[in-house]
Amino acid sequence: MVFRAQLSPLARRYGAAAFALCLLAILFLSLAPADATPAPDLGGDKVRHAMAYFVLTGLGLLAFGPRAVLLGGILLLGAGVEIAQALMGLGRQGDLADLAANLSGEAAALLVWLAWRRWRREG
């Protein structure tokens, strides 16, 4: 946790707040009725899923460090949202490909975090 130790307590609080806002945005955009959410053209649905979970995981790593409970919680969030979409019947549908995109965004953020941390140690 080289980077986290270098952050000031205020920076960690801002990171935690940004993480919470991102989490709320993902929950709203994932669970609101399909016609109530905007769908910007960012290269497709799977890209949006991967980007959202990349940002969420990145903010979580910055604020809290690479904790198993954080990474496991984000994994469960991605799976839970897909299950909820399949069950709620508001124009949404759960999709294993969306879950894979969620997990790929989370994994990419973790890989970037680990690579950056290694680079900082060696530099």
Short mmCIF file of C-alpha atoms in Angstrom, two decimals:
data_model
loop_
_atom_site.label_atom_id
_atom_site.label_comp_id
_atom_site.label_asym_id
_atom_site.label_seq_id
_atom_site.Cartn_x
_atom_site.Cartn_y
_atom_site.Cartn_z
CA MET A 1 0.00 0.00 0.00
CA VAL A 2 2.73 2.39 -0.95
CA PHE A 3 0.41 4.86 -2.64
CA ARG A 4 -2.32 4.89 -0.02
CA ALA A 5 0.21 5.72 2.70
CA GLN A 6 1.32 8.74 0.67
CA LEU A 7 -2.20 10.15 0.41
CA SER A 8 -3.29 12.67 2.98
CA PRO A 9 -6.32 11.84 5.12
CA LEU A 10 -8.26 14.52 3.24
CA ALA A 11 -7.36 12.99 -0.13
CA ARG A 12 -8.48 9.56 1.11
CA ARG A 13 -11.78 11.07 2.26
CA TYR A 14 -12.31 12.67 -1.16
CA GLY A 15 -11.47 9.34 -2.78
CA ALA A 16 -13.98 7.56 -0.55
CA ALA A 17 -16.64 10.16 -1.38
CA ALA A 18 -15.96 9.79 -5.12
CA PHE A 19 -16.16 6.00 -4.72
CA ALA A 20 -19.53 6.30 -2.95
CA LEU A 21 -20.90 8.64 -5.63
CA CYS A 22 -19.72 6.30 -8.38
CA LEU A 23 -21.29 3.35 -6.57
CA LEU A 24 -24.63 5.18 -6.29
CA ALA A 25 -24.50 6.17 -9.95
CA ILE A 26 -23.85 2.58 -11.02
CA LEU A 27 -26.71 1.33 -8.85
CA PHE A 28 -29.11 3.93 -10.26
CA LEU A 29 -28.08 3.45 -13.87
CA SER A 30 -28.24 -0.34 -13.49
CA LEU A 31 -31.53 -0.67 -11.62
CA ALA A 32 -33.69 2.23 -12.81
CA PRO A 33 -36.21 1.47 -15.56
CA ALA A 34 -34.54 1.29 -18.96
CA ASP A 35 -36.40 4.32 -20.33
CA ALA A 36 -35.33 6.48 -17.34
CA THR A 37 -31.58 6.21 -17.88
CA PRO A 38 -29.45 7.89 -20.51
CA ALA A 39 -27.41 5.67 -22.80
CA PRO A 40 -24.53 7.67 -24.30
CA ASP A 41 -22.80 6.07 -27.25
CA LEU A 42 -19.42 5.17 -25.78
CA GLY A 43 -18.73 2.20 -28.00
CA GLY A 44 -21.43 -0.17 -26.85
CA ASP A 45 -23.05 -1.60 -23.78
CA LYS A 46 -20.17 -3.87 -22.77
CA VAL A 47 -17.68 -1.00 -22.98
CA ARG A 48 -19.90 1.08 -20.68
CA HIS A 49 -20.04 -1.78 -18.18
CA ALA A 50 -16.27 -2.27 -18.24
CA MET A 51 -15.62 1.49 -17.93
CA ALA A 52 -18.01 1.88 -14.99
CA TYR A 53 -16.44 -0.97 -13.02
CA PHE A 54 -12.93 0.17 -13.98
CA VAL A 55 -13.63 3.62 -12.51
CA LEU A 56 -15.41 2.23 -9.44
CA THR A 57 -12.59 -0.20 -8.70
CA GLY A 58 -9.92 2.42 -9.36
CA LEU A 59 -11.54 4.86 -6.95
CA GLY A 60 -11.91 2.12 -4.37
CA LEU A 61 -8.26 1.17 -4.69
CA LEU A 62 -7.18 4.79 -4.33
CA ALA A 63 -9.35 5.36 -1.28
CA PHE A 64 -9.02 2.03 0.53
CA GLY A 65 -6.12 0.13 -1.02
CA PRO A 66 -6.26 -3.39 -2.47
CA ARG A 67 -8.44 -5.06 0.14
CA ALA A 68 -10.09 -8.41 -0.50
CA VAL A 69 -13.38 -7.17 0.94
CA LEU A 70 -13.40 -4.24 -1.52
CA LEU A 71 -12.62 -6.37 -4.56
CA GLY A 72 -15.00 -9.12 -3.49
CA GLY A 73 -17.73 -6.59 -2.80
CA ILE A 74 -17.39 -5.05 -6.26
CA LEU A 75 -17.48 -8.53 -7.79
CA LEU A 76 -20.67 -9.31 -5.85
CA LEU A 77 -22.12 -5.95 -6.85
CA GLY A 78 -21.64 -6.76 -10.53
CA ALA A 79 -23.24 -10.18 -10.13
CA GLY A 80 -26.03 -8.88 -7.92
CA VAL A 81 -26.97 -6.13 -10.34
CA GLU A 82 -27.25 -8.63 -13.19
CA ILE A 83 -29.42 -10.94 -11.07
CA ALA A 84 -31.62 -8.01 -10.01
CA GLN A 85 -32.01 -6.91 -13.62
CA ALA A 86 -33.13 -10.41 -14.58
CA LEU A 87 -35.72 -10.52 -11.77
CA MET A 88 -37.17 -7.01 -11.61
CA GLY A 89 -39.00 -6.72 -14.93
CA LEU A 90 -38.53 -3.00 -15.59
CA GLY A 91 -37.21 -3.31 -19.13
CA ARG A 92 -33.89 -4.68 -17.94
CA GLN A 93 -32.40 -8.09 -18.45
CA GLY A 94 -29.53 -9.82 -16.73
CA ASP A 95 -26.72 -10.86 -19.02
CA LEU A 96 -23.66 -13.02 -18.42
CA ALA A 97 -21.76 -10.96 -21.01
CA ASP A 98 -22.49 -7.83 -18.96
CA LEU A 99 -21.17 -9.61 -15.87
CA ALA A 100 -18.02 -10.54 -17.79
CA ALA A 101 -17.62 -6.89 -18.83
CA ASN A 102 -18.07 -5.79 -15.21
CA LEU A 103 -15.40 -8.24 -14.08
CA SER A 104 -13.04 -7.25 -16.89
CA GLY A 105 -13.28 -3.60 -15.83
CA GLU A 106 -12.55 -4.54 -12.24
CA ALA A 107 -9.62 -6.76 -13.26
CA ALA A 108 -8.19 -4.07 -15.54
CA ALA A 109 -8.27 -1.51 -12.72
CA LEU A 110 -6.54 -3.94 -10.38
CA LEU A 111 -3.85 -4.71 -12.98
CA VAL A 112 -3.23 -1.00 -13.59
CA TRP A 113 -3.05 -0.46 -9.82
CA LEU A 114 -0.54 -3.29 -9.35
CA ALA A 115 1.59 -2.18 -12.32
CA TRP A 116 1.64 1.41 -11.09
CA ARG A 117 2.53 0.33 -7.57
CA ARG A 118 5.38 -1.83 -8.87
CA TRP A 119 6.64 1.02 -11.04
CA ARG A 120 6.60 3.38 -8.03
CA ARG A 121 8.64 0.93 -5.94
CA GLU A 122 11.26 0.47 -8.63
CA GLY A 123 11.47 4.15 -9.54
#
